[in-house]
Coordinates of C-alpha atoms in Angstrom, one line a residue:
X1 CA 19.8 26.4 -69.6
X2 CA 21.8 28.9 -70.5
X3 CA 20.8 29.5 -73.1
X4 CA 16.7 29.6 -72.1
X5 CA 15.3 25.7 -71.0
X6 CA 12.7 26.5 -69.0
X7 CA 14.4 25.0 -66.4
X8 CA 12.7 26.5 -62.8
X9 CA 15.4 24.4 -60.0
X10 CA 18.6 22.7 -61.3
X11 CA 19.5 19.7 -59.3
X12 CA 24.0 18.0 -59.5
X13 CA 25.8 16.0 -59.2
X14 CA 28.6 17.9 -57.6
X15 CA 29.8 21.5 -56.8
X16 CA 32.1 21.8 -60.0
X17 CA 28.3 22.7 -62.2
X18 CA 26.0 24.1 -59.9
X19 CA 29.5 26.7 -59.5
X20 CA 29.4 26.9 -62.7
X21 CA 25.6 28.7 -62.9
X22 CA 26.4 30.6 -59.9
X23 CA 29.3 32.5 -62.2
X24 CA 27.0 32.8 -64.7
X25 CA 24.4 33.9 -63.0
X26 CA 21.6 31.2 -63.0
X27 CA 21.4 30.5 -59.8
X28 CA 19.1 32.2 -57.8
X29 CA 22.2 31.1 -54.8
X30 CA 20.2 31.4 -51.3
X31 CA 17.7 28.4 -52.9
X32 CA 20.8 26.2 -53.0
X33 CA 21.2 24.0 -50.3
X34 CA 22.2 20.3 -50.1
X35 CA 19.9 18.0 -50.9
X36 CA 21.7 14.6 -50.5
X37 CA 25.0 12.6 -50.6
X38 CA 26.3 9.5 -51.4
X39 CA 29.4 7.5 -51.2
X40 CA 31.7 5.7 -53.1
X41 CA 32.4 2.5 -53.5
X42 CA 34.4 0.2 -54.7
X43 CA 32.6 -3.0 -56.9
X44 CA 33.8 -6.1 -58.1
X45 CA 31.5 -8.4 -60.1
X46 CA 29.4 -10.9 -58.1
X47 CA 31.8 -13.7 -57.9
X48 CA 34.5 -11.4 -57.5
X49 CA 36.7 -13.6 -60.2
X50 CA 39.5 -11.6 -59.2
X51 CA 40.0 -10.9 -55.1
X52 CA 39.3 -8.4 -54.8
X53 CA 40.0 -6.9 -51.1
X54 CA 40.8 -3.7 -50.6
X55 CA 41.8 -0.7 -52.4
X56 CA 45.7 -2.0 -52.1
X57 CA 44.5 -5.4 -53.4
X58 CA 43.7 -3.5 -56.8
X59 CA 47.3 -3.2 -58.1
X60 CA 47.7 -7.2 -57.7
X61 CA 48.1 -9.2 -61.2
X62 CA 45.4 -10.4 -61.1
X63 CA 43.5 -7.7 -61.5
X64 CA 43.4 -6.2 -64.8
X65 CA 40.5 -3.5 -65.2
X66 CA 39.0 -1.4 -62.9
X67 CA 36.1 0.9 -63.9
X68 CA 36.1 4.4 -62.6
X69 CA 34.2 7.3 -64.3
X70 CA 36.0 10.2 -66.2
X71 CA 37.4 12.8 -64.1
X72 CA 37.3 15.2 -67.1
X73 CA 33.1 14.5 -68.2
X74 CA 31.3 12.3 -64.3
X75 CA 31.1 13.8 -61.0
X76 CA 31.8 10.0 -60.2
X77 CA 35.0 10.1 -62.0
X78 CA 36.0 13.4 -60.3
X79 CA 35.2 12.2 -56.6
X80 CA 37.2 8.5 -58.1
X81 CA 40.2 10.6 -58.4
X82 CA 39.9 13.5 -55.9
X83 CA 40.2 10.4 -53.0
X84 CA 42.7 8.2 -54.8
X85 CA 44.6 11.0 -54.9
X86 CA 44.6 11.8 -52.0
X87 CA 45.6 7.9 -51.0
X88 CA 48.0 7.7 -53.1
X89 CA 46.4 5.3 -55.1
X90 CA 45.4 6.9 -58.3
X91 CA 49.2 7.0 -59.7
X92 CA 49.7 2.9 -58.6
X93 CA 46.2 2.1 -61.2
X94 CA 45.8 4.3 -63.5
X95 CA 46.9 1.9 -65.3
X96 CA 43.9 -0.3 -65.0
X97 CA 41.8 2.0 -66.0
X98 CA 38.7 1.7 -68.1
X99 CA 37.1 5.4 -68.4
X100 CA 33.1 5.6 -69.3
X101 CA 31.3 7.9 -69.6
X102 CA 28.8 7.9 -66.6
X103 CA 27.9 6.0 -63.9
X104 CA 25.5 3.6 -64.2
X105 CA 27.9 3.0 -67.7
X106 CA 30.4 1.5 -64.5
X107 CA 28.0 -0.2 -63.0
X108 CA 26.9 -2.0 -66.9
X109 CA 30.7 -3.1 -66.9
X110 CA 30.7 -5.0 -63.7
X111 CA 27.8 -6.0 -63.8
X112 CA 28.2 -8.1 -67.5
X113 CA 32.2 -9.1 -66.1
X114 CA 33.6 -6.8 -68.4
X115 CA 36.2 -5.5 -65.3
X116 CA 37.7 -6.2 -62.0
X117 CA 36.2 -3.5 -60.3
X118 CA 34.9 0.0 -60.8
X119 CA 33.5 2.6 -58.6
X120 CA 29.8 3.5 -58.0
X121 CA 28.3 5.9 -55.7
X122 CA 26.8 3.5 -52.8
X123 CA 23.2 4.0 -54.2
X124 CA 24.5 2.5 -57.9
X125 CA 26.0 -0.4 -56.2
X126 CA 22.7 -1.2 -54.6
X127 CA 20.6 -1.1 -58.1
X128 CA 23.3 -3.0 -59.5
X129 CA 21.6 -5.9 -57.8
X130 CA 22.9 -9.7 -56.9
X131 CA 25.2 -8.7 -60.0
X132 CA 27.1 -7.1 -58.5
X133 CA 29.2 -6.9 -54.4
X134 CA 29.3 -3.5 -52.4
X135 CA 33.4 -3.2 -50.7
X136 CA 31.4 -0.7 -48.7
X137 CA 34.2 -0.8 -45.3
X138 CA 36.9 -0.9 -48.0
X139 CA 35.6 2.1 -50.6
X140 CA 37.1 6.1 -51.0
X141 CA 33.9 6.9 -49.1
X142 CA 32.1 10.8 -49.0
X143 CA 32.1 11.5 -52.8
X144 CA 30.3 14.9 -51.8
X145 CA 27.6 17.1 -51.1
X146 CA 25.0 17.1 -53.7
X147 CA 23.2 20.5 -54.5
X148 CA 20.4 21.6 -55.6
X149 CA 18.5 25.9 -56.1
X150 CA 15.8 27.1 -58.1
X151 CA 16.9 29.1 -60.8
X152 CA 16.7 33.0 -61.2
X153 CA 14.7 32.6 -64.5
X154 CA 12.3 31.4 -62.7
X155 CA 11.3 34.3 -61.0
X156 CA 10.5 35.7 -63.8
X157 CA 7.7 32.6 -65.5
X158 CA 6.3 32.9 -62.0
X159 CA 2.7 33.7 -62.4
X160 CA 2.3 36.5 -58.6
X161 CA -0.8 35.3 -56.6
X162 CA -3.8 36.9 -57.5
X163 CA -4.4 40.2 -56.1
X164 CA -7.4 39.7 -52.6
X165 CA -10.1 42.7 -52.8
X166 CA -10.6 45.5 -50.6

């Protein structure tokens, strides 16, 4: 978008990326609205081999690997880190983290049983079908509001409506 891609609308998985668009004056701020909200779900592979019940059980010796989106680059990872830090659970399990480059990668690790648990959006946990099990009630909670807005450059590409005859 910054380099001139012909994009009229920007929807983001987090407020931070949208905020960058605002800072760079790419976004028509009055058009910015929340279009969706999601939640983070502690998710385990089908059958739950490590017997993960809740966040606290991630500290158990049976839990070796916990997949999380990389907080530096993945919005779900930022939400996960913020929630776990707030709950005092980030540092106690940080050595078990397997950083992923997307929520889908976390879901893939879970569905193949390569990790004992992971954090994904609730909608992604549902997409995992029978290969994963969500631990909804024992999850970090809301991941945040997802913004959408018209880009300022869209106005310059709009074709004005035909003028009406007088």
